[in-house]
Amino acid sequence: MKTKPAYIVIDTNVLISAGLLPQSKTAQVLALAVEHFVIAQNQQTWHELETRIARPKFDRYFGDSGSMAHLVKIAQSMQHFEVTAEVVVSRDSTDDKFIALALDAGASILISGDPDLTDVRMHQGVEVLSQAHFFERFKPL
């Protein structure tokens, strides 16, 4: 019998940071997340990632094809969801899309470095964790 995958939502700043510094703690967090979960994305969160990573300020980190390679790596570990949930919970309304995605994907964890999200802590069964808290919980023994 095939088991249902566990989903996780990772906000844009964490995904980009992991690609910018491949040896960083944030990159380790992304690797642990991919090891234990399937990354949930939707059209809105994926579009945000694509447009932010394409900003000229990141060119020196990713090089000519590095940003595309990072996006491909993430895409191989994700599943797309249609979001129907409407939530108003974060101080920054542009962050609510991540909590809505987590609810519709059935994800129990949202990883974020954004205080507007981490201050939420828990919403309808979705726990918002900083990279450090996620790492502490899932780091290898």
PDB file of C-alpha atoms in Angstrom:
ATOM      1  CA  MET A   1       0.000   0.000   0.000  1.00  0.00           C
ATOM      2  CA  LYS A   2       1.365   3.379  -1.007  1.00  0.00           C
ATOM      3  CA  THR A   3       1.588   5.908   1.812  1.00  0.00           C
ATOM      4  CA  LYS A   4       0.363   9.456   1.395  1.00  0.00           C
ATOM      5  CA  PRO A   5       3.282  11.891   1.169  1.00  0.00           C
ATOM      6  CA  ALA A   6       3.752  14.529   3.827  1.00  0.00           C
ATOM      7  CA  TYR A   7       3.786  18.054   2.465  1.00  0.00           C
ATOM      8  CA  ILE A   8       5.648  21.131   3.626  1.00  0.00           C
ATOM      9  CA  VAL A   9       5.498  24.769   2.558  1.00  0.00           C
ATOM     10  CA  ILE A  10       8.722  26.769   2.357  1.00  0.00           C
ATOM     11  CA  ASP A  11       8.540  30.486   1.810  1.00  0.00           C
ATOM     12  CA  THR A  12      10.356  32.233  -1.001  1.00  0.00           C
ATOM     13  CA  ASN A  13      13.130  33.815   1.058  1.00  0.00           C
ATOM     14  CA  VAL A  14      14.199  30.424   2.420  1.00  0.00           C
ATOM     15  CA  LEU A  15      14.217  28.809  -1.033  1.00  0.00           C
ATOM     16  CA  ILE A  16      16.298  31.610  -2.525  1.00  0.00           C
ATOM     17  CA  SER A  17      18.706  31.754   0.426  1.00  0.00           C
ATOM     18  CA  ALA A  18      19.362  28.022   0.114  1.00  0.00           C
ATOM     19  CA  GLY A  19      20.419  28.527  -3.498  1.00  0.00           C
ATOM     20  CA  LEU A  20      22.519  31.599  -2.795  1.00  0.00           C
ATOM     21  CA  LEU A  21      24.666  29.859  -0.200  1.00  0.00           C
ATOM     22  CA  PRO A  22      24.796  26.118  -0.953  1.00  0.00           C
ATOM     23  CA  GLN A  23      26.889  25.348   2.162  1.00  0.00           C
ATOM     24  CA  SER A  24      24.674  27.349   4.533  1.00  0.00           C
ATOM     25  CA  LYS A  25      22.381  26.196   7.318  1.00  0.00           C
ATOM     26  CA  THR A  26      19.445  27.271   5.133  1.00  0.00           C
ATOM     27  CA  ALA A  27      20.656  24.945   2.363  1.00  0.00           C
ATOM     28  CA  GLN A  28      20.827  22.147   4.951  1.00  0.00           C
ATOM     29  CA  VAL A  29      17.265  22.998   5.996  1.00  0.00           C
ATOM     30  CA  LEU A  30      16.098  22.695   2.376  1.00  0.00           C
ATOM     31  CA  ALA A  31      17.898  19.354   2.024  1.00  0.00           C
ATOM     32  CA  LEU A  32      16.261  18.053   5.227  1.00  0.00           C
ATOM     33  CA  ALA A  33      12.858  19.276   4.084  1.00  0.00           C
ATOM     34  CA  VAL A  34      13.225  17.467   0.750  1.00  0.00           C
ATOM     35  CA  GLU A  35      14.384  14.323   2.570  1.00  0.00           C
ATOM     36  CA  HIS A  36      11.303  14.213   4.812  1.00  0.00           C
ATOM     37  CA  PHE A  37       8.594  15.995   2.813  1.00  0.00           C
ATOM     38  CA  VAL A  38       7.281  16.978  -0.597  1.00  0.00           C
ATOM     39  CA  ILE A  39       7.378  20.750  -1.119  1.00  0.00           C
ATOM     40  CA  ALA A  40       3.935  22.186  -1.802  1.00  0.00           C
ATOM     41  CA  GLN A  41       3.717  25.044  -4.289  1.00  0.00           C
ATOM     42  CA  ASN A  42       0.949  26.792  -6.151  1.00  0.00           C
ATOM     43  CA  GLN A  43       0.865  29.180  -9.067  1.00  0.00           C
ATOM     44  CA  GLN A  44       1.167  32.247  -6.834  1.00  0.00           C
ATOM     45  CA  THR A  45       4.099  31.023  -4.709  1.00  0.00           C
ATOM     46  CA  TRP A  46       5.945  29.579  -7.722  1.00  0.00           C
ATOM     47  CA  HIS A  47       5.514  32.847  -9.646  1.00  0.00           C
ATOM     48  CA  GLU A  48       6.907  34.775  -6.682  1.00  0.00           C
ATOM     49  CA  LEU A  49       9.939  32.464  -6.576  1.00  0.00           C
ATOM     50  CA  GLU A  50      10.555  32.715 -10.330  1.00  0.00           C
ATOM     51  CA  THR A  51      10.329  36.500 -10.421  1.00  0.00           C
ATOM     52  CA  ARG A  52      12.401  37.098  -7.295  1.00  0.00           C
ATOM     53  CA  ILE A  53      15.190  34.722  -8.267  1.00  0.00           C
ATOM     54  CA  ALA A  54      15.398  36.418 -11.690  1.00  0.00           C
ATOM     55  CA  ARG A  55      16.231  39.793 -10.153  1.00  0.00           C
ATOM     56  CA  PRO A  56      19.566  41.185 -11.370  1.00  0.00           C
ATOM     57  CA  LYS A  57      20.909  41.438  -7.807  1.00  0.00           C
ATOM     58  CA  PHE A  58      21.074  37.626  -7.675  1.00  0.00           C
ATOM     59  CA  ASP A  59      22.982  37.223 -10.971  1.00  0.00           C
ATOM     60  CA  ARG A  60      26.369  37.331  -9.269  1.00  0.00           C
ATOM     61  CA  TYR A  61      25.350  34.448  -6.983  1.00  0.00           C
ATOM     62  CA  PHE A  62      23.594  32.209  -9.470  1.00  0.00           C
ATOM     63  CA  GLY A  63      25.498  33.023 -12.668  1.00  0.00           C
ATOM     64  CA  ASP A  64      24.062  32.545 -16.133  1.00  0.00           C
ATOM     65  CA  SER A  65      22.151  29.324 -15.543  1.00  0.00           C
ATOM     66  CA  GLY A  66      22.424  28.869 -11.791  1.00  0.00           C
ATOM     67  CA  SER A  67      19.020  30.330 -10.950  1.00  0.00           C
ATOM     68  CA  MET A  68      17.369  28.021 -13.473  1.00  0.00           C
ATOM     69  CA  ALA A  69      19.258  25.024 -12.085  1.00  0.00           C
ATOM     70  CA  HIS A  70      18.097  25.935  -8.571  1.00  0.00           C
ATOM     71  CA  LEU A  71      14.472  26.233  -9.769  1.00  0.00           C
ATOM     72  CA  VAL A  72      14.705  22.857 -11.515  1.00  0.00           C
ATOM     73  CA  LYS A  73      16.062  21.263  -8.336  1.00  0.00           C
ATOM     74  CA  ILE A  74      13.139  22.655  -6.325  1.00  0.00           C
ATOM     75  CA  ALA A  75      10.616  21.661  -8.999  1.00  0.00           C
ATOM     76  CA  GLN A  76      11.808  18.051  -8.832  1.00  0.00           C
ATOM     77  CA  SER A  77      10.871  17.958  -5.143  1.00  0.00           C
ATOM     78  CA  MET A  78       7.497  19.673  -5.299  1.00  0.00           C
ATOM     79  CA  GLN A  79       3.853  19.136  -5.992  1.00  0.00           C
ATOM     80  CA  HIS A  80       1.506  21.770  -7.330  1.00  0.00           C
ATOM     81  CA  PHE A  81      -1.770  22.541  -5.523  1.00  0.00           C
ATOM     82  CA  GLU A  82      -4.755  24.700  -6.349  1.00  0.00           C
ATOM     83  CA  VAL A  83      -5.466  26.979  -3.429  1.00  0.00           C
ATOM     84  CA  THR A  84      -9.035  27.604  -2.339  1.00  0.00           C
ATOM     85  CA  ALA A  85      -8.460  28.562   1.299  1.00  0.00           C
ATOM     86  CA  GLU A  86      -8.699  32.233   2.128  1.00  0.00           C
ATOM     87  CA  VAL A  87      -6.883  33.330   5.250  1.00  0.00           C
ATOM     88  CA  VAL A  88      -6.086  36.660   6.820  1.00  0.00           C
ATOM     89  CA  VAL A  89      -3.626  35.932   9.593  1.00  0.00           C
ATOM     90  CA  SER A  90      -0.246  37.546   8.892  1.00  0.00           C
ATOM     91  CA  ARG A  91       0.603  41.188   9.532  1.00  0.00           C
ATOM     92  CA  ASP A  92       1.708  41.268   5.895  1.00  0.00           C
ATOM     93  CA  SER A  93      -1.226  40.163   3.757  1.00  0.00           C
ATOM     94  CA  THR A  94       1.144  39.099   0.958  1.00  0.00           C
ATOM     95  CA  ASP A  95       2.345  36.282   3.241  1.00  0.00           C
ATOM     96  CA  ASP A  96      -1.116  34.775   3.749  1.00  0.00           C
ATOM     97  CA  LYS A  97      -0.712  32.838   0.489  1.00  0.00           C
ATOM     98  CA  PHE A  98       1.800  30.536   2.208  1.00  0.00           C
ATOM     99  CA  ILE A  99      -0.589  29.648   5.028  1.00  0.00           C
ATOM    100  CA  ALA A 100      -3.459  29.164   2.554  1.00  0.00           C
ATOM    101  CA  LEU A 101      -1.239  26.820   0.535  1.00  0.00           C
ATOM    102  CA  ALA A 102      -0.306  24.847   3.645  1.00  0.00           C
ATOM    103  CA  LEU A 103      -3.981  24.429   4.555  1.00  0.00           C
ATOM    104  CA  ASP A 104      -4.995  23.257   1.073  1.00  0.00           C
ATOM    105  CA  ALA A 105      -1.987  20.929   0.762  1.00  0.00           C
ATOM    106  CA  GLY A 106      -2.561  19.421   4.196  1.00  0.00           C
ATOM    107  CA  ALA A 107       0.931  20.541   5.214  1.00  0.00           C
ATOM    108  CA  SER A 108       1.599  20.684   8.919  1.00  0.00           C
ATOM    109  CA  ILE A 109       4.760  22.818   8.676  1.00  0.00           C
ATOM    110  CA  LEU A 110       5.610  26.114   7.012  1.00  0.00           C
ATOM    111  CA  ILE A 111       9.285  27.143   7.092  1.00  0.00           C
ATOM    112  CA  SER A 112       9.926  30.877   7.017  1.00  0.00           C
ATOM    113  CA  GLY A 113      12.488  33.439   8.024  1.00  0.00           C
ATOM    114  CA  ASP A 114       9.927  36.237   7.849  1.00  0.00           C
ATOM    115  CA  PRO A 115       8.839  37.518  11.281  1.00  0.00           C
ATOM    116  CA  ASP A 116       5.408  38.344   9.853  1.00  0.00           C
ATOM    117  CA  LEU A 117       4.957  34.589   9.406  1.00  0.00           C
ATOM    118  CA  THR A 118       7.014  33.167  12.272  1.00  0.00           C
ATOM    119  CA  ASP A 119       5.092  35.323  14.744  1.00  0.00           C
ATOM    120  CA  VAL A 120       1.925  33.465  13.680  1.00  0.00           C
ATOM    121  CA  ARG A 121       3.457  30.268  15.147  1.00  0.00           C
ATOM    122  CA  MET A 122       0.381  28.071  14.588  1.00  0.00           C
ATOM    123  CA  HIS A 123      -2.752  28.448  12.476  1.00  0.00           C
ATOM    124  CA  GLN A 124      -5.358  25.723  12.022  1.00  0.00           C
ATOM    125  CA  GLY A 125      -2.817  22.943  12.475  1.00  0.00           C
ATOM    126  CA  VAL A 126      -0.065  24.592  10.422  1.00  0.00           C
ATOM    127  CA  GLU A 127       3.043  25.222  12.511  1.00  0.00           C
ATOM    128  CA  VAL A 128       5.241  28.073  11.297  1.00  0.00           C
ATOM    129  CA  LEU A 129       8.892  27.330  12.042  1.00  0.00           C
ATOM    130  CA  SER A 130      12.043  29.334  11.505  1.00  0.00           C
ATOM    131  CA  GLN A 131      14.880  27.591   9.691  1.00  0.00           C
ATOM    132  CA  ALA A 132      16.690  27.100  13.011  1.00  0.00           C
ATOM    133  CA  HIS A 133      13.696  25.476  14.715  1.00  0.00           C
ATOM    134  CA  PHE A 134      13.072  23.202  11.727  1.00  0.00           C
ATOM    135  CA  PHE A 135      16.744  22.184  11.662  1.00  0.00           C
ATOM    136  CA  GLU A 136      16.753  21.379  15.378  1.00  0.00           C
ATOM    137  CA  ARG A 137      13.700  19.169  14.981  1.00  0.00           C
ATOM    138  CA  PHE A 138      14.835  17.258  11.884  1.00  0.00           C
ATOM    139  CA  LYS A 139      18.645  17.328  11.975  1.00  0.00           C
ATOM    140  CA  PRO A 140      20.400  13.985  11.639  1.00  0.00           C
ATOM    141  CA  LEU A 141      21.476  12.374  14.879  1.00  0.00           C
TER     142      LEU A 141
END
